[in-house]
């Protein structure tokens, strides 16, 4: 019996000695350090343990990654009580290197330091960081080394650095405040609030992404909140500025596929402020409502607006814009673009436009169209004694080929008494110049008409070629011959060749 007890005691002493040698000696610490490296680096060697000194009541630990990121732990440590009071310092050179442990594809550098205190079932972590050049404080509670709560308060963070950290483009620059509470990091569960005042839009980037032409300084205020649960974020975003107000409520972001779905409302109270963006003056206001879908290879925006007494529906797919205008007032459209109000109709139109090449096609059907009194109608009256403003065109259509700021248009207008046609009529929106040739027939009077010069004050000129003169002469004779008395007189005159020749010359002179 004594021999058994002696043997048991010897084995116990050997076990304690072995445990001591492994846990609390330099030789044993090297074995533990090697084990830690293998556990962290199952496939490739990424992290090296530079220092590992474990004593009965203390721990000194330092690890370094291949990219020179470092982790330092130093302080009180009791293996028997499983309690710690450690100070730490973490310097991560690139968060992307830790993608296996972080569910969201972060990037950039971060430095943080603080204290870990407590025991296995309740570890309290308190620290500070300069993430995104901010003043950040955070508190975390771990249960059995698993995060049960994290609260974070960041002040004066640089928005550009923060967006870079979140793997997003630098849409704007600002100092922002951020508050967050999380109950889990994997999967990400919690709530976040972000605010930014007097933020400055990055014109170059916004122009590149959305194919705009922002020039003026644009300042805005931003309010954003997100709830994270089930590998997605449900967010509310409000942006206000002197130029535009934007709201996206209940938008959804899926981390697994990096996809955003956001219902939005866009309000532009004063369209005149867009002049420097689109190089053209506008009037009035605009409200758009629709949905945004964005992923790494897709940008899809659709929207609806009630405007110009009608409706606009559009879809933007990356660079391709398709828009449909329904029952809009052309008179109000002319007023919107500061063009002369010379024409009135109800229009249905379809626009296909490439935002990169700035080329496209506009096709429009014009209902109940008529000309208003202006220089054009006055000119037509002067040459035909016909008031074109009284004509209603039920059959009218327009097709315009758009190339940058130049439009080549075909226009067809037909009424019981008139017919007007334009082929490849040029309208230059940049120079505000026009050059068009119109084929016209008014009361069977056939002629061509040139429209040239400024869009606001074009010059009109009448063109009568030999064919038009002959057609008008024949039509005039037909009208004359409808009168029996005149017909008999002409028959008598036309028997004399000399009188016939003089009559023909006289009639041609009328035209």
CSV table of C-alpha atoms in Angstrom, one decimal:
chain,number,residue,atom,x,y,z
A,1,UNK,CA,0.0,0.0,0.0
A,2,UNK,CA,2.8,2.3,1.0
A,3,UNK,CA,4.6,1.5,-2.3
A,4,UNK,CA,1.4,2.4,-4.2
A,5,UNK,CA,1.1,5.8,-2.4
A,6,UNK,CA,4.8,6.5,-3.0
A,7,UNK,CA,4.3,5.7,-6.6
A,8,UNK,CA,1.2,7.9,-6.9
A,9,UNK,CA,3.0,10.8,-5.1
A,10,UNK,CA,6.0,10.5,-7.4
A,11,UNK,CA,3.7,10.5,-10.5
A,12,UNK,CA,1.9,13.6,-9.1
A,13,UNK,CA,5.1,15.4,-8.4
A,14,UNK,CA,6.4,14.5,-11.9
A,15,UNK,CA,3.1,15.8,-13.4
A,16,UNK,CA,3.4,19.0,-11.4
A,17,UNK,CA,7.0,19.4,-12.3
A,18,UNK,CA,6.2,18.8,-15.9
A,19,UNK,CA,3.4,21.3,-15.8
A,20,UNK,CA,5.6,23.8,-14.1
A,21,UNK,CA,8.4,23.2,-16.6
A,22,UNK,CA,6.0,23.7,-19.6
A,23,UNK,CA,4.0,26.6,-18.2
A,24,UNK,CA,6.4,28.7,-16.2
A,25,UNK,CA,9.9,28.2,-17.6
A,26,UNK,CA,11.5,29.7,-20.6
A,27,UNK,CA,11.9,26.2,-22.2
A,28,UNK,CA,8.2,25.4,-21.6
A,29,UNK,CA,7.1,28.8,-22.8
A,30,UNK,CA,8.8,28.1,-26.2
A,31,UNK,CA,6.7,25.0,-26.5
A,32,UNK,CA,3.5,26.9,-25.8
A,33,UNK,CA,4.6,29.7,-28.2
A,34,UNK,CA,5.1,27.1,-31.0
A,35,UNK,CA,1.7,25.5,-30.2
A,36,UNK,CA,0.0,29.0,-30.5
A,37,UNK,CA,1.7,29.6,-33.8
A,38,UNK,CA,0.5,26.3,-35.2
A,39,UNK,CA,-3.0,26.9,-33.9
A,40,UNK,CA,-3.2,30.3,-35.5
A,41,UNK,CA,-1.4,29.3,-38.7
A,42,UNK,CA,-3.0,26.0,-39.7
A,43,UNK,CA,-2.2,26.4,-43.4
A,44,UNK,CA,0.4,29.1,-43.8
A,45,UNK,CA,2.8,30.9,-41.5
A,46,UNK,CA,1.3,34.3,-40.9
A,47,UNK,CA,1.9,35.2,-37.2
A,48,UNK,CA,5.0,34.7,-35.1
A,49,UNK,CA,5.2,34.7,-31.3
A,50,UNK,CA,8.1,37.0,-30.4
A,51,UNK,CA,7.7,36.9,-26.6
A,52,UNK,CA,5.9,34.5,-24.4
A,53,UNK,CA,6.7,34.7,-20.6
A,54,UNK,CA,4.1,33.0,-18.4
A,55,UNK,CA,4.7,33.1,-14.6
A,56,UNK,CA,2.5,32.3,-11.6
A,57,UNK,CA,1.0,35.7,-11.5
A,58,UNK,CA,2.1,37.5,-14.7
A,59,UNK,CA,2.1,37.3,-18.5
A,60,UNK,CA,4.3,39.0,-21.1
A,61,UNK,CA,3.2,38.2,-24.7
A,62,UNK,CA,4.1,39.8,-28.0
A,63,UNK,CA,3.2,38.5,-31.5
A,64,UNK,CA,4.0,39.9,-34.9
A,65,UNK,CA,2.3,39.2,-38.3
A,66,UNK,CA,4.0,39.1,-41.7
A,67,UNK,CA,2.8,42.7,-42.4
A,68,UNK,CA,4.5,43.9,-39.2
A,69,UNK,CA,1.1,44.1,-37.3
A,70,UNK,CA,1.8,43.6,-33.6
A,71,UNK,CA,-0.1,42.4,-30.5
A,72,UNK,CA,1.3,43.1,-27.0
A,73,UNK,CA,-0.2,41.8,-23.7
A,74,UNK,CA,1.4,42.5,-20.3
A,75,UNK,CA,0.2,42.3,-16.8
A,76,UNK,CA,-1.3,40.2,-14.1
A,77,UNK,CA,-2.4,36.7,-15.0
A,78,UNK,CA,-3.5,33.8,-12.7
A,79,UNK,CA,-3.9,30.5,-14.3
A,80,UNK,CA,-5.4,28.9,-11.2
A,81,UNK,CA,-8.0,31.6,-10.6
A,82,UNK,CA,-8.4,32.1,-14.4
A,83,UNK,CA,-8.3,35.8,-13.9
A,84,UNK,CA,-6.4,38.6,-15.7
A,85,UNK,CA,-5.6,42.3,-15.4
A,86,UNK,CA,-3.7,42.9,-18.6
A,87,UNK,CA,-2.7,46.0,-20.6
A,88,UNK,CA,-2.7,45.5,-24.3
A,89,UNK,CA,-1.5,47.3,-27.4
A,90,UNK,CA,-2.6,46.3,-30.9
A,91,UNK,CA,-1.1,47.8,-34.1
A,92,UNK,CA,-2.8,46.4,-37.2
A,93,UNK,CA,-1.2,47.5,-40.5
A,94,UNK,CA,-4.0,46.2,-42.8
A,95,UNK,CA,-7.3,44.9,-41.6
A,96,UNK,CA,-7.8,43.0,-44.8
A,97,UNK,CA,-5.2,40.5,-43.6
A,98,UNK,CA,-7.6,39.4,-40.8
A,99,UNK,CA,-10.5,38.6,-43.2
A,100,UNK,CA,-10.7,35.1,-41.8
A,101,UNK,CA,-11.7,36.4,-38.4
A,102,UNK,CA,-13.8,39.5,-39.5
A,103,UNK,CA,-17.0,38.8,-41.5
A,104,UNK,CA,-16.9,42.2,-43.3
A,105,UNK,CA,-14.1,43.0,-45.8
A,106,UNK,CA,-12.4,45.8,-43.9
A,107,UNK,CA,-9.1,47.4,-44.9
A,108,UNK,CA,-6.7,50.0,-43.7
A,109,UNK,CA,-4.7,50.4,-40.5
A,110,UNK,CA,-5.8,50.7,-36.9
A,111,UNK,CA,-4.0,51.2,-33.6
A,112,UNK,CA,-5.7,50.6,-30.2
A,113,UNK,CA,-4.7,50.1,-26.6
A,114,UNK,CA,-6.4,49.4,-23.3
A,115,UNK,CA,-7.0,47.0,-20.5
A,116,UNK,CA,-8.5,43.5,-20.1
A,117,UNK,CA,-9.8,42.7,-16.6
A,118,UNK,CA,-11.9,39.9,-15.1
A,119,UNK,CA,-12.2,36.1,-15.4
A,120,UNK,CA,-13.2,33.6,-18.0
A,121,UNK,CA,-17.0,34.1,-17.6
A,122,UNK,CA,-16.8,37.9,-17.4
A,123,UNK,CA,-13.9,39.7,-19.1
A,124,UNK,CA,-14.2,43.5,-19.4
A,125,UNK,CA,-12.3,45.2,-22.1
A,126,UNK,CA,-11.8,49.0,-22.1
A,127,UNK,CA,-9.8,50.8,-24.7
A,128,UNK,CA,-9.1,53.8,-26.9
A,129,UNK,CA,-8.2,54.1,-30.6
A,130,UNK,CA,-7.3,56.6,-33.2
A,131,UNK,CA,-9.3,54.8,-35.9
A,132,UNK,CA,-10.0,57.1,-38.9
A,133,UNK,CA,-8.1,59.9,-37.0
A,134,UNK,CA,-10.8,59.9,-34.4
A,135,UNK,CA,-11.0,60.0,-30.6
A,136,UNK,CA,-12.6,56.7,-30.0
A,137,UNK,CA,-13.4,54.9,-26.7
A,138,UNK,CA,-15.0,51.5,-26.4
A,139,UNK,CA,-16.1,48.9,-23.9
A,140,UNK,CA,-16.6,45.2,-24.4
A,141,UNK,CA,-17.8,42.3,-22.3
A,142,UNK,CA,-16.8,38.7,-23.1
A,143,UNK,CA,-18.4,35.6,-21.7
A,144,UNK,CA,-16.3,32.5,-22.1
A,145,UNK,CA,-14.1,34.5,-24.5
A,146,UNK,CA,-17.1,35.2,-26.7
A,147,UNK,CA,-18.3,38.8,-27.3
A,148,UNK,CA,-21.6,39.4,-25.4
A,149,UNK,CA,-21.6,43.2,-25.8
A,150,UNK,CA,-19.5,46.0,-27.4
A,151,UNK,CA,-20.2,49.7,-27.2
A,152,UNK,CA,-18.2,52.3,-29.2
A,153,UNK,CA,-18.2,56.0,-29.2
A,154,UNK,CA,-16.1,57.8,-31.9
A,155,UNK,CA,-15.8,61.5,-32.2
A,156,UNK,CA,-14.3,63.6,-35.0
A,157,UNK,CA,-13.6,60.7,-37.3
A,158,UNK,CA,-12.4,61.4,-40.8
A,159,UNK,CA,-15.2,60.3,-43.1
A,160,UNK,CA,-12.8,59.5,-46.0
A,161,UNK,CA,-10.7,57.3,-43.8
A,162,UNK,CA,-13.8,55.7,-42.3
A,163,UNK,CA,-15.2,54.9,-45.8
A,164,UNK,CA,-11.8,53.5,-46.8
A,165,UNK,CA,-11.9,51.3,-43.7
A,166,UNK,CA,-15.3,50.0,-44.6
A,167,UNK,CA,-14.1,49.3,-48.2
A,168,UNK,CA,-16.3,52.0,-49.7
A,169,UNK,CA,-15.4,54.9,-52.0
A,170,UNK,CA,-14.6,58.3,-50.6
A,171,UNK,CA,-17.9,60.0,-51.6
A,172,UNK,CA,-17.2,63.0,-49.3
A,173,UNK,CA,-15.0,64.5,-46.7
A,174,UNK,CA,-16.1,65.4,-43.2
A,175,UNK,CA,-15.7,64.9,-39.5
A,176,UNK,CA,-18.3,62.5,-38.2
A,177,UNK,CA,-19.5,61.1,-34.9
A,178,UNK,CA,-20.3,57.4,-34.6
A,179,UNK,CA,-22.0,55.4,-31.8
A,180,UNK,CA,-22.4,51.7,-32.0
A,181,UNK,CA,-23.6,48.8,-29.8
A,182,UNK,CA,-23.0,45.2,-30.8
A,183,UNK,CA,-23.9,41.9,-29.2
A,184,UNK,CA,-21.9,39.8,-31.7
A,185,UNK,CA,-19.3,40.3,-34.4
A,186,UNK,CA,-19.7,37.0,-36.2
A,187,UNK,CA,-22.4,37.1,-37.2
A,188,UNK,CA,-22.6,40.9,-36.9
A,189,UNK,CA,-25.5,41.9,-34.6
A,190,UNK,CA,-26.1,45.3,-33.2
A,191,UNK,CA,-26.9,49.0,-33.9
A,192,UNK,CA,-24.9,51.9,-35.3
A,193,UNK,CA,-25.6,55.7,-35.6
A,194,UNK,CA,-23.5,58.0,-37.7
A,195,UNK,CA,-23.9,61.8,-38.1
A,196,UNK,CA,-21.9,64.3,-40.2
A,197,UNK,CA,-22.3,68.0,-40.4
A,198,UNK,CA,-21.0,70.4,-43.1
A,199,UNK,CA,-19.6,67.5,-45.2
A,200,UNK,CA,-18.1,68.2,-48.5
A,201,UNK,CA,-19.0,66.2,-51.6
A,202,UNK,CA,-16.1,64.7,-53.6
A,203,UNK,CA,-17.1,66.1,-57.0
A,204,UNK,CA,-14.6,64.1,-59.1
A,205,UNK,CA,-15.7,60.7,-57.7
A,206,UNK,CA,-19.4,61.5,-57.8
A,207,UNK,CA,-19.0,62.7,-61.4
A,208,UNK,CA,-17.2,59.5,-62.3
A,209,UNK,CA,-19.6,57.1,-60.6
A,210,UNK,CA,-22.9,58.7,-61.5
A,211,UNK,CA,-21.8,60.4,-64.7
A,212,UNK,CA,-22.6,63.9,-63.5
A,213,UNK,CA,-20.9,67.2,-64.0
A,214,UNK,CA,-20.6,68.7,-60.5
A,215,UNK,CA,-18.6,71.9,-60.4
A,216,UNK,CA,-19.7,74.0,-57.4
A,217,UNK,CA,-18.8,73.2,-53.8
A,218,UNK,CA,-21.6,71.1,-52.3
A,219,UNK,CA,-22.0,70.9,-48.5
A,220,UNK,CA,-24.4,68.6,-46.8
A,221,UNK,CA,-25.5,67.1,-43.5
A,222,UNK,CA,-25.8,63.3,-43.0
A,223,UNK,CA,-27.7,61.2,-40.6
A,224,UNK,CA,-27.4,57.4,-40.8
A,225,UNK,CA,-28.5,54.5,-38.6
A,226,UNK,CA,-28.1,50.7,-39.2
A,227,UNK,CA,-29.4,47.6,-37.5
A,228,UNK,CA,-27.2,44.5,-38.1
A,229,UNK,CA,-28.7,41.1,-37.9
A,230,UNK,CA,-28.5,37.8,-39.9
A,231,UNK,CA,-25.6,38.8,-42.1
A,232,UNK,CA,-27.3,42.0,-43.3
A,233,UNK,CA,-27.8,45.6,-42.3
A,234,UNK,CA,-31.2,47.5,-42.3
A,235,UNK,CA,-30.5,51.2,-42.6
A,236,UNK,CA,-32.1,54.6,-42.6
A,237,UNK,CA,-30.2,57.5,-44.3
A,238,UNK,CA,-31.0,61.1,-44.6
A,239,UNK,CA,-29.0,63.7,-46.5
A,240,UNK,CA,-29.9,67.4,-46.6
A,241,UNK,CA,-28.2,70.2,-48.6
A,242,UNK,CA,-29.0,73.5,-50.3
A,243,UNK,CA,-29.1,71.6,-53.6
A,244,UNK,CA,-30.8,68.3,-52.9
A,245,UNK,CA,-32.5,66.3,-50.1
A,246,UNK,CA,-32.1,62.5,-50.1
A,247,UNK,CA,-33.8,59.9,-48.0
A,248,UNK,CA,-33.4,56.1,-48.0
A,249,UNK,CA,-35.4,54.3,-45.4
A,250,UNK,CA,-35.3,50.6,-44.7
A,251,UNK,CA,-32.4,50.0,-47.1
A,252,UNK,CA,-30.9,46.5,-47.0
A,253,UNK,CA,-27.2,45.6,-47.3
A,254,UNK,CA,-26.3,41.9,-47.7
A,255,UNK,CA,-22.7,41.3,-46.5
A,256,UNK,CA,-22.4,37.9,-48.1
A,257,UNK,CA,-22.8,39.3,-51.7
A,258,UNK,CA,-22.0,43.0,-51.0
A,259,UNK,CA,-25.4,44.0,-52.3
A,260,UNK,CA,-27.4,47.1,-51.5
A,261,UNK,CA,-31.2,47.5,-52.0
A,262,UNK,CA,-32.5,51.0,-51.1
A,263,UNK,CA,-35.9,52.6,-51.6
A,264,UNK,CA,-35.2,56.3,-51.9
A,265,UNK,CA,-36.8,59.8,-52.2
A,266,UNK,CA,-34.9,62.5,-53.9
A,267,UNK,CA,-36.0,66.2,-53.7
A,268,UNK,CA,-34.6,69.1,-55.7
A,269,UNK,CA,-36.4,72.2,-54.4
A,270,UNK,CA,-34.9,74.5,-57.0
A,271,UNK,CA,-33.8,73.1,-60.3
A,272,UNK,CA,-32.1,76.4,-61.2
A,273,UNK,CA,-29.2,75.4,-58.9
A,274,UNK,CA,-28.4,72.5,-61.2
A,275,UNK,CA,-27.3,74.8,-64.0
A,276,UNK,CA,-23.6,74.4,-63.4
A,277,UNK,CA,-24.0,70.6,-63.3
A,278,UNK,CA,-25.9,70.2,-66.6
A,279,UNK,CA,-24.7,73.4,-68.3
A,280,UNK,CA,-28.3,74.5,-68.9
A,281,UNK,CA,-30.7,76.7,-66.9
A,282,UNK,CA,-33.9,75.0,-65.5
A,283,UNK,CA,-37.0,76.1,-63.7
A,284,UNK,CA,-39.2,74.6,-61.0
A,285,UNK,CA,-38.7,71.6,-58.6
A,286,UNK,CA,-38.4,67.9,-58.9
A,287,UNK,CA,-39.3,64.9,-56.6
A,288,UNK,CA,-38.2,61.4,-57.5
A,289,UNK,CA,-39.1,58.1,-55.8
A,290,UNK,CA,-37.7,54.7,-56.6
A,291,UNK,CA,-35.2,52.0,-55.7
A,292,UNK,CA,-31.4,51.7,-55.8
A,293,UNK,CA,-29.7,48.3,-56.3
A,294,UNK,CA,-25.9,48.3,-56.1
A,295,UNK,CA,-23.3,45.5,-56.1
A,296,UNK,CA,-19.6,45.3,-57.1
A,297,UNK,CA,-20.6,45.0,-60.8
A,298,UNK,CA,-24.1,46.6,-60.9
A,299,UNK,CA,-25.7,49.9,-60.4
A,300,UNK,CA,-29.4,49.9,-61.0
A,301,UNK,CA,-31.6,52.9,-60.2
A,302,UNK,CA,-35.3,53.2,-61.1
A,303,UNK,CA,-37.6,56.1,-60.3
A,304,UNK,CA,-40.9,57.8,-60.8
A,305,UNK,CA,-41.9,61.5,-60.8
A,306,UNK,CA,-45.1,63.4,-61.5
A,307,UNK,CA,-44.0,66.3,-63.6
A,308,UNK,CA,-45.0,68.6,-66.4
A,309,UNK,CA,-48.7,67.6,-65.8
A,310,UNK,CA,-47.7,64.0,-66.6
A,311,UNK,CA,-45.3,61.4,-65.4
A,312,UNK,CA,-41.7,60.2,-65.7
A,313,UNK,CA,-40.6,56.6,-65.2
A,314,UNK,CA,-36.9,55.7,-65.7
A,315,UNK,CA,-34.4,52.9,-65.2
A,316,UNK,CA,-30.6,53.5,-65.0
A,317,UNK,CA,-28.6,50.2,-65.5
A,318,UNK,CA,-25.0,51.0,-65.0
A,319,UNK,CA,-24.5,53.6,-67.8
A,320,UNK,CA,-27.7,53.0,-69.8
A,321,UNK,CA,-30.7,55.2,-69.1
A,322,UNK,CA,-34.2,54.3,-70.3
A,323,UNK,CA,-36.9,56.9,-69.6
A,324,UNK,CA,-40.6,57.1,-70.4
A,325,UNK,CA,-42.5,60.4,-70.3
A,326,UNK,CA,-46.3,60.0,-70.3
A,327,UNK,CA,-48.9,62.7,-71.1
A,328,UNK,CA,-46.5,65.6,-70.4
A,329,UNK,CA,-47.2,69.2,-71.4
A,330,UNK,CA,-44.7,70.3,-74.1
A,331,UNK,CA,-45.5,73.9,-73.2
A,332,UNK,CA,-44.4,73.3,-69.6
A,333,UNK,CA,-41.4,71.4,-70.9
A,334,UNK,CA,-40.3,74.4,-72.9
A,335,UNK,CA,-40.7,76.6,-69.9
A,336,UNK,CA,-38.7,74.1,-67.7
A,337,UNK,CA,-35.7,74.4,-70.1
A,338,UNK,CA,-36.1,78.2,-70.7
A,339,UNK,CA,-37.0,77.7,-74.4
A,340,UNK,CA,-39.4,79.9,-76.3
A,341,UNK,CA,-43.1,78.8,-75.9
A,342,UNK,CA,-44.0,78.3,-79.5
A,343,UNK,CA,-45.7,74.9,-79.4
A,344,UNK,CA,-48.3,73.2,-77.3
A,345,UNK,CA,-49.2,69.5,-77.1
A,346,UNK,CA,-49.5,66.5,-74.9
A,347,UNK,CA,-46.5,64.2,-75.4
A,348,UNK,CA,-45.6,60.6,-74.9
A,349,UNK,CA,-41.9,60.0,-75.3
A,350,UNK,CA,-39.2,57.3,-74.8
A,351,UNK,CA,-35.5,58.1,-74.2
A,352,UNK,CA,-32.6,55.7,-74.6
A,353,UNK,CA,-29.4,57.3,-73.5
A,354,UNK,CA,-25.8,56.2,-72.8
A,355,UNK,CA,-24.4,58.3,-69.9
A,356,UNK,CA,-20.8,57.6,-70.9
A,357,UNK,CA,-20.9,58.3,-74.6
A,358,UNK,CA,-23.7,60.9,-74.1
A,359,UNK,CA,-25.5,59.4,-77.1
A,360,UNK,CA,-29.0,58.3,-77.5
A,361,UNK,CA,-32.4,58.4,-79.1
A,362,UNK,CA,-35.6,60.3,-78.2
A,363,UNK,CA,-38.9,59.3,-79.8
A,364,UNK,CA,-42.0,61.3,-79.1
A,365,UNK,CA,-45.7,61.2,-80.1
A,366,UNK,CA,-47.4,64.6,-79.9
A,367,UNK,CA,-51.2,64.7,-79.3
A,368,UNK,CA,-53.5,67.7,-79.9
A,369,UNK,CA,-50.5,69.7,-81.1
A,370,UNK,CA,-50.7,73.3,-82.2
A,371,UNK,CA,-48.4,76.3,-82.8
A,372,UNK,CA,-48.7,79.4,-80.6
A,373,UNK,CA,-48.4,82.9,-82.0
A,374,UNK,CA,-44.7,83.7,-82.5
A,375,UNK,CA,-42.2,84.8,-85.2
A,376,UNK,CA,-42.6,81.4,-87.0
A,377,UNK,CA,-46.4,81.6,-87.3
A,378,UNK,CA,-46.1,85.3,-88.3
A,379,UNK,CA,-43.7,84.4,-91.1
A,380,UNK,CA,-46.0,81.7,-92.4
A,381,UNK,CA,-48.9,84.1,-92.4
A,382,UNK,CA,-46.9,86.7,-94.3
A,383,UNK,CA,-46.2,84.2,-97.2
A,384,UNK,CA,-49.5,82.3,-97.2
A,385,UNK,CA,-52.1,84.5,-95.5
A,386,UNK,CA,-52.8,81.4,-93.4
A,387,UNK,CA,-53.0,81.4,-89.6
A,388,UNK,CA,-51.3,78.2,-88.6
A,389,UNK,CA,-52.1,78.7,-84.9
A,390,UNK,CA,-55.7,77.5,-85.6
A,391,UNK,CA,-54.5,74.1,-86.9
A,392,UNK,CA,-54.7,71.1,-84.6
A,393,UNK,CA,-52.2,68.3,-85.4
A,394,UNK,CA,-53.5,64.9,-84.3
A,395,UNK,CA,-50.8,63.1,-86.2
A,396,UNK,CA,-47.4,64.3,-85.1
A,397,UNK,CA,-44.2,62.6,-84.2
A,398,UNK,CA,-40.6,63.5,-83.4
A,399,UNK,CA,-37.4,61.4,-83.5
A,400,UNK,CA,-34.1,62.9,-82.3
A,401,UNK,CA,-30.6,61.4,-82.5
A,402,UNK,CA,-28.6,62.7,-79.5
A,403,UNK,CA,-24.8,63.1,-79.8
A,404,UNK,CA,-23.3,65.0,-76.9
A,405,UNK,CA,-25.0,68.4,-77.0
A,406,UNK,CA,-26.1,68.0,-80.7
A,407,UNK,CA,-29.6,66.8,-81.8
A,408,UNK,CA,-30.4,65.7,-85.3
A,409,UNK,CA,-34.2,65.5,-85.5
A,410,UNK,CA,-37.0,64.3,-87.8
A,411,UNK,CA,-40.3,66.0,-87.3
A,412,UNK,CA,-43.7,65.2,-89.0
A,413,UNK,CA,-46.8,67.3,-88.5
A,414,UNK,CA,-50.0,66.8,-90.4
A,415,UNK,CA,-53.4,68.4,-90.3
A,416,UNK,CA,-56.3,68.6,-92.8
A,417,UNK,CA,-54.9,71.8,-94.3
A,418,UNK,CA,-51.2,71.6,-93.7
A,419,UNK,CA,-48.2,69.2,-93.7
A,420,UNK,CA,-44.8,70.1,-92.2
A,421,UNK,CA,-41.7,67.9,-92.3
A,422,UNK,CA,-38.1,68.3,-91.1
A,423,UNK,CA,-35.3,65.8,-91.9
A,424,UNK,CA,-32.0,65.9,-89.9
A,425,UNK,CA,-32.7,69.2,-88.4
A,426,UNK,CA,-29.8,70.3,-86.3
A,427,UNK,CA,-30.1,71.7,-82.8
A,428,UNK,CA,-26.9,72.5,-80.8
A,429,UNK,CA,-27.7,72.8,-77.1
A,430,UNK,CA,-24.2,74.0,-76.4
A,431,UNK,CA,-24.2,77.0,-78.8
A,432,UNK,CA,-28.0,77.4,-78.7
A,433,UNK,CA,-28.0,77.4,-82.6
A,434,UNK,CA,-30.3,75.7,-85.0
A,435,UNK,CA,-30.1,74.8,-88.7
A,436,UNK,CA,-33.2,73.1,-90.2
A,437,UNK,CA,-34.9,72.7,-93.6
A,438,UNK,CA,-38.6,72.3,-93.5
A,439,UNK,CA,-40.8,70.9,-96.3
A,440,UNK,CA,-44.2,72.6,-96.0
A,441,UNK,CA,-47.5,72.4,-97.7
A,442,UNK,CA,-50.2,74.9,-96.6
A,443,UNK,CA,-53.5,74.9,-98.5
A,444,UNK,CA,-51.7,72.9,-101.2
A,445,UNK,CA,-49.1,75.6,-101.5
A,446,UNK,CA,-45.8,73.7,-101.5
A,447,UNK,CA,-42.5,75.3,-100.4
A,448,UNK,CA,-39.4,74.8,-98.4
A,449,UNK,CA,-38.4,76.9,-95.4
A,450,UNK,CA,-35.0,77.5,-93.8
A,451,UNK,CA,-34.8,77.9,-90.0
A,452,UNK,CA,-31.4,79.1,-88.9
A,453,UNK,CA,-29.6,81.0,-86.1
A,454,UNK,CA,-30.4,81.4,-82.4
A,455,UNK,CA,-32.9,79.0,-80.9
A,456,UNK,CA,-34.5,82.0,-79.2
A,457,UNK,CA,-34.6,84.3,-82.3
A,458,UNK,CA,-34.2,82.1,-85.4
A,459,UNK,CA,-34.2,83.5,-88.9
A,460,UNK,CA,-36.7,82.2,-91.5
A,461,UNK,CA,-36.3,82.2,-95.2
A,462,UNK,CA,-38.5,80.9,-98.0
A,463,UNK,CA,-37.0,78.6,-100.7
A,464,UNK,CA,-38.9,77.9,-104.0
A,465,UNK,CA,-37.1,75.6,-106.4
A,466,UNK,CA,-38.2,75.0,-110.0
A,467,UNK,CA,-40.2,71.9,-109.0
A,468,UNK,CA,-42.1,73.7,-106.3
A,469,UNK,CA,-42.8,76.6,-108.6
A,470,UNK,CA,-44.2,74.2,-111.2
A,471,UNK,CA,-46.3,72.4,-108.7
A,472,UNK,CA,-47.8,75.6,-107.3
A,473,UNK,CA,-48.4,76.9,-110.8
A,474,UNK,CA,-50.3,73.7,-111.7
A,475,UNK,CA,-52.3,73.8,-108.5
A,476,UNK,CA,-53.2,77.5,-109.1
A,477,UNK,CA,-54.3,76.7,-112.6
A,478,UNK,CA,-56.5,73.9,-111.3
A,479,UNK,CA,-58.2,76.2,-108.9
A,480,UNK,CA,-58.7,78.8,-111.7
A,481,UNK,CA,-60.2,76.2,-114.1
A,482,UNK,CA,-62.9,75.3,-111.6
A,483,UNK,CA,-64.6,78.5,-112.7
A,484,UNK,CA,-66.3,77.9,-116.1
A,485,UNK,CA,-66.2,81.5,-117.1
A,486,UNK,CA,-62.5,81.8,-116.4
A,487,UNK,CA,-61.8,78.5,-118.1
A,488,UNK,CA,-63.5,79.7,-121.3
A,489,UNK,CA,-61.5,83.0,-121.2
A,490,UNK,CA,-58.2,81.1,-120.7
A,491,UNK,CA,-59.0,78.7,-123.5
A,492,UNK,CA,-59.4,81.7,-125.8
A,493,UNK,CA,-56.2,83.3,-124.5
A,494,UNK,CA,-54.1,80.1,-124.7
A,495,UNK,CA,-54.9,79.8,-128.5
A,496,UNK,CA,-52.4,82.6,-129.0
A,497,UNK,CA,-48.9,81.3,-128.3
A,498,UNK,CA,-47.4,84.7,-127.4
A,499,UNK,CA,-50.2,85.4,-124.9
A,500,UNK,CA,-49.8,81.9,-123.5
A,501,UNK,CA,-46.0,82.5,-122.9
A,502,UNK,CA,-46.6,85.9,-121.2
A,503,UNK,CA,-49.3,84.4,-119.0
A,504,UNK,CA,-47.0,81.6,-117.8
A,505,UNK,CA,-44.2,84.0,-117.0
A,506,UNK,CA,-46.6,86.2,-115.1
A,507,UNK,CA,-47.9,83.3,-113.0
A,508,UNK,CA,-44.4,82.2,-112.3
A,509,UNK,CA,-43.6,85.7,-111.1
A,510,UNK,CA,-46.3,85.3,-108.5
A,511,UNK,CA,-44.1,82.7,-106.8
